[in-house]
């Protein structure tokens, strides 16, 4: 099972990803976590990503896709096809690349793309409480703009394939989790 989690920054993707990977026995691949790991280790990829991340802008597709391709090559994923992608793909080019990568490694295809739908007011409120370095007002604005411009078309991409599971992201973590599980069951 390959599941994608989509949502604006602050929509609760990270929290829900952890619950879902436990419940469904999936490997969690978060592009944001992978970038932060590179940053922390001071790798060349981390250095390259830093300025984009600080500004709240998307890291260029070829860099992001290369990083995901490396992750998919690792033995916990390769050929197994049980993954939850969190924060990737964020552009249609990344979504196309993901389809190609999954078929290359014999991991099947994307089963469902879950979109956690929250209002802009909720997003701003949730991000204000996180205290991450890219959660300052300018970077937040840039990230929301990137979501609208680059990631909303990804939602349309999966909707057109009949794979989109859109859930209301307002309410408690438990409420949203139940909605997602219900949506995934209904689309199986
Ligand atoms: P996140 O933790 O998912 O909010 O990601 C933090 C930052 O990492 C983003 O603001 C981007 O700068 C970068 N990033 C994460 N995932 C991607 C992606 N799929 N494509 C481009 N940049 C990304």
Tab-separated table of C-alpha atoms and ligand atoms in Angstrom:
chain	number	residue	atom	x	y	z
A	1	UNK	CA	0.000	0.000	0.000
A	2	UNK	CA	1.353	3.381	-1.002
A	3	UNK	CA	-0.362	6.343	0.642
A	4	UNK	CA	0.326	10.033	0.170
A	5	UNK	CA	-0.556	12.667	2.700
A	6	UNK	CA	-1.257	16.137	1.353
A	7	UNK	CA	-2.126	19.303	3.200
A	8	UNK	CA	-1.100	22.890	3.732
A	9	UNK	CA	1.732	23.554	6.168
A	10	UNK	CA	0.200	23.352	9.630
A	11	UNK	CA	-2.607	21.037	8.526
A	12	UNK	CA	-1.449	18.289	10.893
A	13	UNK	CA	0.264	16.068	8.293
A	14	UNK	CA	3.177	15.189	10.563
A	15	UNK	CA	1.000	14.168	13.506
A	16	UNK	CA	-1.389	12.147	11.383
A	17	UNK	CA	1.511	10.495	9.525
A	18	UNK	CA	2.812	9.009	12.735
A	19	UNK	CA	-0.591	7.614	13.661
A	20	UNK	CA	-1.176	6.235	10.182
A	21	UNK	CA	2.217	4.569	9.811
A	22	UNK	CA	1.634	2.755	13.127
A	23	UNK	CA	-1.926	1.762	12.337
A	24	UNK	CA	-1.237	0.589	8.791
A	25	UNK	CA	2.322	-0.718	9.251
A	26	UNK	CA	3.816	1.602	6.653
A	27	UNK	CA	7.293	3.097	6.363
A	28	UNK	CA	7.085	6.853	6.952
A	29	UNK	CA	8.958	8.951	4.403
A	30	UNK	CA	8.805	12.671	5.162
A	31	UNK	CA	10.680	14.884	2.724
A	32	UNK	CA	10.806	17.685	5.330
A	33	UNK	CA	12.361	15.304	7.901
A	34	UNK	CA	14.871	14.053	5.323
A	35	UNK	CA	15.885	17.637	4.516
A	36	UNK	CA	16.163	18.503	8.220
A	37	UNK	CA	18.306	15.403	8.739
A	38	UNK	CA	20.664	16.498	5.921
A	39	UNK	CA	20.759	20.006	7.404
A	40	UNK	CA	21.620	18.646	10.832
A	41	UNK	CA	24.435	16.500	9.409
A	42	UNK	CA	25.742	19.391	7.308
A	43	UNK	CA	25.707	17.388	4.059
A	44	UNK	CA	26.046	19.228	0.694
A	45	UNK	CA	22.372	18.495	0.043
A	46	UNK	CA	21.494	20.032	3.405
A	47	UNK	CA	23.541	23.132	2.598
A	48	UNK	CA	21.798	23.444	-0.741
A	49	UNK	CA	18.348	23.045	0.814
A	50	UNK	CA	18.968	25.462	3.691
A	51	UNK	CA	18.242	28.770	1.954
A	52	UNK	CA	15.047	27.449	0.376
A	53	UNK	CA	13.814	26.009	3.656
A	54	UNK	CA	14.613	29.135	5.659
A	55	UNK	CA	12.653	31.224	3.176
A	56	UNK	CA	9.752	28.749	3.125
A	57	UNK	CA	10.292	28.081	-0.585
A	58	UNK	CA	10.258	24.669	-2.231
A	59	UNK	CA	13.615	23.013	-2.801
A	60	UNK	CA	14.062	22.453	-6.586
A	61	UNK	CA	12.355	19.335	-7.938
A	62	UNK	CA	15.490	17.560	-9.164
A	63	UNK	CA	17.118	17.830	-5.728
A	64	UNK	CA	13.990	16.653	-3.901
A	65	UNK	CA	13.322	13.803	-6.324
A	66	UNK	CA	16.957	12.647	-6.070
A	67	UNK	CA	16.738	12.565	-2.289
A	68	UNK	CA	13.509	10.520	-2.397
A	69	UNK	CA	15.014	8.140	-4.989
A	70	UNK	CA	17.910	7.465	-2.593
A	71	UNK	CA	15.501	6.805	0.248
A	72	UNK	CA	13.456	4.394	-1.885
A	73	UNK	CA	16.612	2.420	-2.608
A	74	UNK	CA	17.025	1.462	1.012
A	75	UNK	CA	16.176	-2.100	2.047
A	76	UNK	CA	13.211	-1.284	4.305
A	77	UNK	CA	11.368	0.084	1.262
A	78	UNK	CA	12.854	-1.422	-1.881
A	79	UNK	CA	10.410	-3.837	-3.519
A	80	UNK	CA	8.150	-3.861	-0.459
A	81	UNK	CA	5.650	-1.202	-1.419
A	82	UNK	CA	4.413	-0.190	2.042
A	83	UNK	CA	5.057	3.522	2.338
A	84	UNK	CA	3.382	6.649	3.588
A	85	UNK	CA	4.747	9.773	1.908
A	86	UNK	CA	4.425	12.936	3.981
A	87	UNK	CA	5.156	16.283	2.329
A	88	UNK	CA	6.035	14.652	-0.991
A	89	UNK	CA	5.023	15.077	-3.785
A	90	UNK	CA	4.438	18.826	-3.585
A	91	UNK	CA	4.522	19.548	-7.332
A	92	UNK	CA	3.029	17.749	-10.323
A	93	UNK	CA	6.569	17.073	-11.615
A	94	UNK	CA	7.330	15.310	-8.317
A	95	UNK	CA	4.094	13.315	-8.592
A	96	UNK	CA	5.047	12.147	-12.100
A	97	UNK	CA	8.553	11.289	-10.893
A	98	UNK	CA	7.142	9.318	-7.972
A	99	UNK	CA	5.040	7.143	-10.300
A	100	UNK	CA	8.156	6.390	-12.354
A	101	UNK	CA	10.291	5.647	-9.268
A	102	UNK	CA	7.692	3.312	-7.761
A	103	UNK	CA	7.398	1.290	-10.921
A	104	UNK	CA	11.217	1.128	-11.252
A	105	UNK	CA	11.566	-0.458	-7.829
A	106	UNK	CA	8.552	-2.732	-8.243
A	107	UNK	CA	6.663	-1.086	-5.406
A	108	UNK	CA	3.274	-0.923	-7.141
A	109	UNK	CA	1.497	2.385	-7.558
A	110	UNK	CA	-0.040	5.064	-5.382
A	111	UNK	CA	-3.195	3.642	-3.775
A	112	UNK	CA	-4.597	6.771	-2.184
A	113	UNK	CA	-3.749	10.414	-1.676
A	114	UNK	CA	-5.230	11.810	1.526
A	115	UNK	CA	-5.828	15.545	1.556
A	116	UNK	CA	-6.246	17.085	5.017
A	117	UNK	CA	-8.367	20.140	4.380
A	118	UNK	CA	-8.070	22.961	6.933
A	119	UNK	CA	-8.959	26.635	6.879
A	120	UNK	CA	-6.219	29.233	6.564
A	121	UNK	CA	-7.084	30.547	10.048
A	122	UNK	CA	-6.407	27.107	11.566
A	123	UNK	CA	-3.125	26.765	9.669
A	124	UNK	CA	-1.823	30.097	10.925
A	125	UNK	CA	-2.894	29.304	14.484
A	126	UNK	CA	-1.263	25.841	14.470
A	127	UNK	CA	2.006	27.080	12.991
A	128	UNK	CA	2.246	29.898	15.498
A	129	UNK	CA	2.369	27.244	18.239
A	130	UNK	CA	5.190	25.136	16.738
A	131	UNK	CA	8.200	27.410	17.067
A	132	UNK	CA	10.122	25.962	14.090
A	133	UNK	CA	12.731	28.270	12.537
A	134	UNK	CA	10.777	28.375	9.252
A	135	UNK	CA	7.584	29.288	11.127
A	136	UNK	CA	8.232	33.062	11.078
A	137	UNK	CA	5.531	35.197	9.396
A	138	UNK	CA	7.385	35.755	6.093
A	139	UNK	CA	8.302	32.099	5.671
A	140	UNK	CA	4.764	31.042	6.592
A	141	UNK	CA	3.350	33.324	3.899
A	142	UNK	CA	5.772	31.926	1.316
A	143	UNK	CA	4.938	28.350	2.267
A	144	UNK	CA	1.212	28.969	1.990
A	145	UNK	CA	1.729	30.580	-1.401
A	146	UNK	CA	3.839	27.599	-2.543
A	147	UNK	CA	1.079	25.281	-1.366
A	148	UNK	CA	-1.546	27.117	-3.386
A	149	UNK	CA	0.546	27.487	-6.506
A	150	UNK	CA	2.410	24.169	-6.617
A	151	UNK	CA	0.609	21.660	-4.415
A	152	UNK	CA	-3.059	22.373	-5.140
A	153	UNK	CA	-2.454	21.060	-8.693
A	154	UNK	CA	-1.148	17.832	-7.103
A	155	UNK	CA	-4.511	17.465	-5.356
A	156	UNK	CA	-6.205	17.831	-8.745
A	157	UNK	CA	-3.739	15.286	-10.226
A	158	UNK	CA	-4.835	12.572	-7.771
A	159	UNK	CA	-8.482	13.584	-7.899
A	160	UNK	CA	-8.447	13.062	-11.668
A	161	UNK	CA	-7.123	9.532	-11.076
A	162	UNK	CA	-9.896	8.762	-8.570
A	163	UNK	CA	-7.327	8.377	-5.781
A	164	UNK	CA	-8.115	11.424	-3.671
A	165	UNK	CA	-9.459	10.991	-0.141
A	166	UNK	CA	-10.320	14.509	1.074
A	167	UNK	CA	-11.002	14.819	4.790
A	168	UNK	CA	-12.031	17.698	7.015
A	169	UNK	CA	-8.915	18.550	9.037
A	170	UNK	CA	-10.655	20.657	11.695
A	171	UNK	CA	-11.150	19.227	15.185
A	172	UNK	CA	-9.067	16.960	17.390
A	173	UNK	CA	-6.222	14.704	16.273
A	174	UNK	CA	-8.460	11.700	17.017
A	175	UNK	CA	-11.351	13.078	14.956
A	176	UNK	CA	-9.155	13.687	11.942
A	177	UNK	CA	-7.459	10.287	12.268
A	178	UNK	CA	-10.846	8.514	12.321
A	179	UNK	CA	-11.938	10.418	9.224
A	180	UNK	CA	-8.762	9.447	7.382
A	181	UNK	CA	-9.055	5.767	8.311
A	182	UNK	CA	-12.719	5.798	7.259
A	183	UNK	CA	-11.832	7.423	3.950
A	184	UNK	CA	-9.053	4.937	3.237
A	185	UNK	CA	-11.310	1.954	3.991
A	186	UNK	CA	-13.997	3.342	1.704
A	187	UNK	CA	-11.560	3.714	-1.191
A	188	UNK	CA	-10.119	0.172	-0.962
B	1	LIG	P1	7.824	20.322	5.807
B	1	LIG	O1	8.438	19.781	7.061
B	1	LIG	O2	7.136	19.246	4.999
B	1	LIG	O3	6.942	21.510	6.049
B	1	LIG	O4	9.038	20.835	4.899
B	1	LIG	C1	9.916	21.860	5.343
B	1	LIG	C2	10.597	22.501	4.135
B	1	LIG	O5	11.367	21.507	3.427
B	1	LIG	C3	9.664	23.088	3.092
B	1	LIG	O6	9.230	24.391	3.412
B	1	LIG	C4	10.558	23.056	1.846
B	1	LIG	O7	11.534	24.100	1.895
B	1	LIG	C5	11.291	21.744	2.023
B	1	LIG	N1	10.537	20.622	1.415
B	1	LIG	C6	9.962	19.570	2.062
B	1	LIG	N2	9.377	18.739	1.201
B	1	LIG	C7	9.554	19.268	-0.045
B	1	LIG	C8	9.153	18.871	-1.343
B	1	LIG	N3	8.435	17.760	-1.556
B	1	LIG	N4	9.545	19.659	-2.376
B	1	LIG	C9	10.273	20.764	-2.185
B	1	LIG	N5	10.657	21.208	-0.973
B	1	LIG	C10	10.304	20.467	0.091
